[in-house]
Tab-separated table of C-alpha atoms in Angstrom:
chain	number	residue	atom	x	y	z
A	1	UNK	CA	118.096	120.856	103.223
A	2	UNK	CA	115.461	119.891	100.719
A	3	UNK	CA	114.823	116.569	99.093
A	4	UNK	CA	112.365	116.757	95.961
A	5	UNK	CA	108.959	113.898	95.370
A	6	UNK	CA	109.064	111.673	92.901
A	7	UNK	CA	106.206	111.582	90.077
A	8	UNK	CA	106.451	107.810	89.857
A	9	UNK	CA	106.311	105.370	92.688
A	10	UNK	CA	109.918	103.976	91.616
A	11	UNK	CA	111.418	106.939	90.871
A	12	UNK	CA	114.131	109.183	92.509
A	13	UNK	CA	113.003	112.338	94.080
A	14	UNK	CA	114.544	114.544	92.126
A	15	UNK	CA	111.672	116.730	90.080
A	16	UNK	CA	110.818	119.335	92.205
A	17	UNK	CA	108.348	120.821	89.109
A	18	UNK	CA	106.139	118.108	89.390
A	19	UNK	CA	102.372	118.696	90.198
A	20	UNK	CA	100.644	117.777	93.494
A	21	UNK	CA	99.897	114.032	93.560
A	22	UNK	CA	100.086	111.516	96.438
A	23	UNK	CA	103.326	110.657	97.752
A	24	UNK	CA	104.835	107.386	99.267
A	25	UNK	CA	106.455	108.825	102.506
A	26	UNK	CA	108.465	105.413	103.255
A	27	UNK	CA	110.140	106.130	99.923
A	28	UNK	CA	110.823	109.920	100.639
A	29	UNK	CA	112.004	108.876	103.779
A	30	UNK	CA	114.508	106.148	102.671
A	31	UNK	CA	115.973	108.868	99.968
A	32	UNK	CA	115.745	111.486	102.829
A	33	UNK	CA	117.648	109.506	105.268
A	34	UNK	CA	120.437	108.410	102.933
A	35	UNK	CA	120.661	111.812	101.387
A	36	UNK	CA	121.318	113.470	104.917
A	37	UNK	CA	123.718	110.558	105.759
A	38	UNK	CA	125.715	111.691	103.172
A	39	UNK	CA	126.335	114.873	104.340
A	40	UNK	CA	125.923	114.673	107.989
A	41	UNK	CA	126.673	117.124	110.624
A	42	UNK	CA	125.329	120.356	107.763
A	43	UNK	CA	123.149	122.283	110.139
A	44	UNK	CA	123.184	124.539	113.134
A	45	UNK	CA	121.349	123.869	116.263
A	46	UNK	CA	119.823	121.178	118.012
A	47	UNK	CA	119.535	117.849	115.491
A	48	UNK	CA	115.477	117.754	116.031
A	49	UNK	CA	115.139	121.184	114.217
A	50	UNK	CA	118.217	120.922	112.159
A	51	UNK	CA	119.058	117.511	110.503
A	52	UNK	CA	115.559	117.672	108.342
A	53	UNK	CA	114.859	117.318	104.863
A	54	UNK	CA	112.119	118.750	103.574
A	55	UNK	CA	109.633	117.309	100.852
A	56	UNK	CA	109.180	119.679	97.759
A	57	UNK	CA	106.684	119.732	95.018
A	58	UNK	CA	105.521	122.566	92.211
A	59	UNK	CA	109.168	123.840	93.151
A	60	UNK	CA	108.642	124.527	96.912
A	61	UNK	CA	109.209	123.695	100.215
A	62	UNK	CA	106.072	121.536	101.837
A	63	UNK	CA	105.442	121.474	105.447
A	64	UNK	CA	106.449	117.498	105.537
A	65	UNK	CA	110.029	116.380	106.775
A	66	UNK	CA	112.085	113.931	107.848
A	67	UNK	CA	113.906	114.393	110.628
A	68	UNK	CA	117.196	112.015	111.288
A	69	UNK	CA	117.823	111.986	114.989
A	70	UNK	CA	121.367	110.497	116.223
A	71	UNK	CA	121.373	108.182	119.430
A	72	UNK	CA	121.659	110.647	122.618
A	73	UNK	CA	119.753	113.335	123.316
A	74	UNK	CA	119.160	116.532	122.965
A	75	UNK	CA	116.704	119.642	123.782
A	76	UNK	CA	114.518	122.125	121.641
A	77	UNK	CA	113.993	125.401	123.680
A	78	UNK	CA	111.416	126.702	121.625
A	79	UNK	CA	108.855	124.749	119.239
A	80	UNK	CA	108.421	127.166	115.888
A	81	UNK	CA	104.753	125.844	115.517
A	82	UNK	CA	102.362	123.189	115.755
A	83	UNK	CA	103.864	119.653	114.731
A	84	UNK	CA	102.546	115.993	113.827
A	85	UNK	CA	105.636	113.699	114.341
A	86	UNK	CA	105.588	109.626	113.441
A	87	UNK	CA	107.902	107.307	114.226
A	88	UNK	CA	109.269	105.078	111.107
A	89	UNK	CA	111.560	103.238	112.965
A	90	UNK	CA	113.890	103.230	116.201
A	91	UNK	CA	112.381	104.794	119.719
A	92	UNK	CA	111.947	108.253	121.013
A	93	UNK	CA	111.626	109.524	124.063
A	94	UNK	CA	109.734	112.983	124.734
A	95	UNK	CA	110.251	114.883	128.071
A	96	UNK	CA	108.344	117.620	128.677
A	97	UNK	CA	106.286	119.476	131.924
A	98	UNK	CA	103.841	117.523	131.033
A	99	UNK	CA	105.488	114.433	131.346
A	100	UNK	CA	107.629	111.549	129.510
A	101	UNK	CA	105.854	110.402	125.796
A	102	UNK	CA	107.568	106.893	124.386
A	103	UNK	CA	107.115	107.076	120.521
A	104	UNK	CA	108.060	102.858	119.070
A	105	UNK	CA	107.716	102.228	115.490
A	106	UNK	CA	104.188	103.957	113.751
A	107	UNK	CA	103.454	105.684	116.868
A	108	UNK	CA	102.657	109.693	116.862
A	109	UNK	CA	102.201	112.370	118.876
A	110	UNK	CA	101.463	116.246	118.462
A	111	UNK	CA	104.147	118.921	119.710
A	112	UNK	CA	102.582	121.961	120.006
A	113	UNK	CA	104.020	125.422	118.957
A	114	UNK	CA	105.872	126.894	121.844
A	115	UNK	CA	106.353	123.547	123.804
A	116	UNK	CA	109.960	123.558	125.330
A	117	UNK	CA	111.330	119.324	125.579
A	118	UNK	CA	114.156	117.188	125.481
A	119	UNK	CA	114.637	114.093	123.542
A	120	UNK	CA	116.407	110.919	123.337
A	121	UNK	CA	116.674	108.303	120.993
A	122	UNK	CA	118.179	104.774	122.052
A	123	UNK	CA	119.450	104.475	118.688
A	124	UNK	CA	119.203	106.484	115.364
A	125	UNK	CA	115.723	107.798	114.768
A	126	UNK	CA	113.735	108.190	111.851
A	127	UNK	CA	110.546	110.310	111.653
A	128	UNK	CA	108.201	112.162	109.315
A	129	UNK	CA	106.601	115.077	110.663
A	130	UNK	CA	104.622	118.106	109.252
A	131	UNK	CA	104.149	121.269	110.767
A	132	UNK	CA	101.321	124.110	110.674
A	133	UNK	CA	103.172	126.981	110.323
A	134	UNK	CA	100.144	129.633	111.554
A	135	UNK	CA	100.080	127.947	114.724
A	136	UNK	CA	100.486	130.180	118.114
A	137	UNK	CA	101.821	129.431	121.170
A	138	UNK	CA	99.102	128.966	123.943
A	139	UNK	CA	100.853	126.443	126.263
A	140	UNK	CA	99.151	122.899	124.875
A	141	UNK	CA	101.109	120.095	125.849
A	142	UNK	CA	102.500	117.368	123.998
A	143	UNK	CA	99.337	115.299	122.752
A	144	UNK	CA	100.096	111.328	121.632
A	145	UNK	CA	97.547	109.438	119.118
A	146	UNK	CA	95.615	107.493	120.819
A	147	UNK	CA	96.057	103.752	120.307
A	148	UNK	CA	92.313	103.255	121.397
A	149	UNK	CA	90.406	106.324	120.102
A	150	UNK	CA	86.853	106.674	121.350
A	151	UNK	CA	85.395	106.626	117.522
A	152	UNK	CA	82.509	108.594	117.092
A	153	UNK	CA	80.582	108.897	113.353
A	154	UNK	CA	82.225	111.251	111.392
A	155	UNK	CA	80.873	112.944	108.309
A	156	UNK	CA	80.439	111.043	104.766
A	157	UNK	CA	81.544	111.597	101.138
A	158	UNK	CA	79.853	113.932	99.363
A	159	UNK	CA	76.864	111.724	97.769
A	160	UNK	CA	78.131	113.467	94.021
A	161	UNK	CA	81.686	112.040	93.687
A	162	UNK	CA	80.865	108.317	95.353
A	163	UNK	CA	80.574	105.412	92.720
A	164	UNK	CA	78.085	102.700	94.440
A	165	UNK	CA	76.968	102.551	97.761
A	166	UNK	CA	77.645	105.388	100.666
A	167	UNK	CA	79.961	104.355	103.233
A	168	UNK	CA	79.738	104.556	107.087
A	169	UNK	CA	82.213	106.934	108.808
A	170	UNK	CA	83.774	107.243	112.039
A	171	UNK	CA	86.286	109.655	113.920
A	172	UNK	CA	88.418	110.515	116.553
A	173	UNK	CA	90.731	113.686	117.108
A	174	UNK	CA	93.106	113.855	119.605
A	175	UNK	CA	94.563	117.479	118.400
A	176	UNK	CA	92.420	120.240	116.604
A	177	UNK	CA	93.111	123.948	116.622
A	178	UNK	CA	91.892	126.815	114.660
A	179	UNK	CA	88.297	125.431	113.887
A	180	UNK	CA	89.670	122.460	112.323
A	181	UNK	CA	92.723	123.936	109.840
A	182	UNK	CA	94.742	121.754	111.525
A	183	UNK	CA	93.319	118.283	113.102
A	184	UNK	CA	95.276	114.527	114.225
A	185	UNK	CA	93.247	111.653	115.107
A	186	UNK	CA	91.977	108.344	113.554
A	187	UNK	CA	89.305	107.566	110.744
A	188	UNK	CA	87.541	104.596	109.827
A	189	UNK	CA	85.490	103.618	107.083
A	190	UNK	CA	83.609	101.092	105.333
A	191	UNK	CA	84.474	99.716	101.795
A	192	UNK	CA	83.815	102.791	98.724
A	193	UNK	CA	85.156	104.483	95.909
A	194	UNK	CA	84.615	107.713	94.926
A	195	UNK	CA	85.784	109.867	91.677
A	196	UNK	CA	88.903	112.265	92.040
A	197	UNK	CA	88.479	115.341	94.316
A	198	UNK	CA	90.526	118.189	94.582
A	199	UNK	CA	92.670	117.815	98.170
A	200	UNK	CA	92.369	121.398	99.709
A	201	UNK	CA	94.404	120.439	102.277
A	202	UNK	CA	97.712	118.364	103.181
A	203	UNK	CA	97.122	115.062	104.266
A	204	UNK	CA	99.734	112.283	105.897
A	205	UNK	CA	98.086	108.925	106.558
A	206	UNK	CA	99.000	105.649	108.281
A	207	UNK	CA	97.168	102.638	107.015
A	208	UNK	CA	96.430	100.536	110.165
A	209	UNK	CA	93.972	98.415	108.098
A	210	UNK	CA	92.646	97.450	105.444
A	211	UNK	CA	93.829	98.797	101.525
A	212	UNK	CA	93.015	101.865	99.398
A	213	UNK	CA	93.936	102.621	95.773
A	214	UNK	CA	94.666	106.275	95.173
A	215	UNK	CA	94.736	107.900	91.442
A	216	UNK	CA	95.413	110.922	89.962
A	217	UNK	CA	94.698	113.381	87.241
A	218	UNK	CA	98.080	111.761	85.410
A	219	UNK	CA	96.667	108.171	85.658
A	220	UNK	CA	98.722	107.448	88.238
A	221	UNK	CA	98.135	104.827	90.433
A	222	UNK	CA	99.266	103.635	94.241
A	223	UNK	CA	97.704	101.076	96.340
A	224	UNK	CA	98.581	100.923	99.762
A	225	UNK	CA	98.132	98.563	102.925
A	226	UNK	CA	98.648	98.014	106.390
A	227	UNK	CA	101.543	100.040	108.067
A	228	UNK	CA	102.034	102.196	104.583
A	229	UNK	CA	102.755	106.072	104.825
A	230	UNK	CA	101.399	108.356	102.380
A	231	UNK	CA	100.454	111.818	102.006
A	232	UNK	CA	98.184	113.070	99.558
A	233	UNK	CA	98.880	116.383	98.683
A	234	UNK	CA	97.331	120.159	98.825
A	235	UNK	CA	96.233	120.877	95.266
A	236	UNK	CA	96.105	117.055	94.081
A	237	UNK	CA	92.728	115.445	92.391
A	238	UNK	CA	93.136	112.452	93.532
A	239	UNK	CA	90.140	109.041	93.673
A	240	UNK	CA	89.923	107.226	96.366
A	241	UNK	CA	89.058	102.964	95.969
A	242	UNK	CA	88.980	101.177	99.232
A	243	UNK	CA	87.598	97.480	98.867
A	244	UNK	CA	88.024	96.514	102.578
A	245	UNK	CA	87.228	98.755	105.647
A	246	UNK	CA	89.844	101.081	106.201
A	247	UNK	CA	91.535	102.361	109.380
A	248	UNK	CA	93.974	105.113	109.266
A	249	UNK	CA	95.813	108.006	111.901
A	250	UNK	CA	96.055	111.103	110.164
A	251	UNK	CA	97.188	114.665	110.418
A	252	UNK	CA	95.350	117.124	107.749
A	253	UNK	CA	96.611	120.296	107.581
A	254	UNK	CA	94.502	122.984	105.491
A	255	UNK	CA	96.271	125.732	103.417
């Protein structure tokens, strides 16, 4: 199933021939969830791989979902690739070799491709999750974000697109694989803005603090705070304007 973005923060998501922008993932979500409500039980298979609804833009398919999960359980044999799932609300339970992984509200984890786990959800689940689709299987178990990441400084904006003073960086990733193409962690950064760059990558982020104001090559403007979802998308020009330190989890996936 496939649900379309919306090219206006209030709008449906219905026009799947708009360009690459940044996207409000709580709205996809609540459009998502009621969209797969309305037609429930229309897939084959276990509900984690099944009862999805993919975001689209420029007339395809993305690599972000949202998944609907009923309350029970169930199992997924075989993971199809690499996999950043968040929580948006309810509680999910991961059981793998490697152990049990309790996902609450804004908490994420990192299934890897191959990884064979059960589920179970208390109640109905909602999550977002986007998956690297070049990923192998190599055996990696099930990675959670850390809650307490052991920041380290991270690189800065390239001194050509900032507007005013640089700003100082730091990083933590708790899942990279093929040098980097796709990478989870947390970021933090002092106050900057900078002038519209070209995203050459997908991008989901989690504000845990602080507020950034993102705008595209349409004029259109967003600004998001603490516990908003967005992604910013592969092929969007998009400026970034942050006027408080920022913390965020992330998963970027490059294309």
């Amino acid at each position: 199933m496939t649900v379309a973005a919306t090219t206006d923060l209030e709008a449906t998501f219905t026009d799947i021939a708009r360009p690459p922008s940044f996207v409000d993932l709580r709205a996809f979500a609540a459009q998502a969830e009621a969209l797969l409500r309305a037609q429930p039980g229309e897939y084959e298979g276990d509900p984690f791989l099944g009862n999805r609804a993919a975001l689209v833009s420029s007339g395809a398919e993305g690599p972000v979902h949202f998944i609907l999960l009923p309350a029970g359980s169930g199992a997924v044999a075989e993971m199809p690739g690499d996999e950043f799932v968040l929580v948006l609300s309810g509680a999910l339970t991961l059981t793998a070799q490697s152990g049990d992984y309790l996902l609450g509200p804004n908490d994420a984890a990192v299934i890897p491709h191959g990884s064979d786990f059960g589920w179970t959800a208390g109640e109905d689940t909602a999550v977002i999750a986007m998956r690297y689709a070049k990923s192998e299987a190599a055996g990696r178990a099930i990675t959670p974000i850390s809650k307490d990441p052991a920041f380290a400084p991270s690189g800065k904006p390239a001194p050509e697109v900032l507007i005013g003073p640089a700003p100082e960086c730091c990083n933590f990733n708790d899942y990279r694989v093929d040098e980097g193409r796709f990478v989870c962690g947390t970021w933090n950064s002092t106050p900057y803005r900078r002038t519209a760059i070209l995203y050459g990558h997908h991008e989901i982020m989690l504000l845990g603090q602080g507020a950034v104001t993102f705008t595209d090559d349409a004029g259109r403007s967003g600004t998001f705070r603490d516990g908003d979802l967005i992604l910013a998308e592969a092929g969007a020009r998009c400026a970034w304007d942050s006027r408080t330190d920022v913390t965020k989890v992330f998963a970027i996936y490059r294309v």
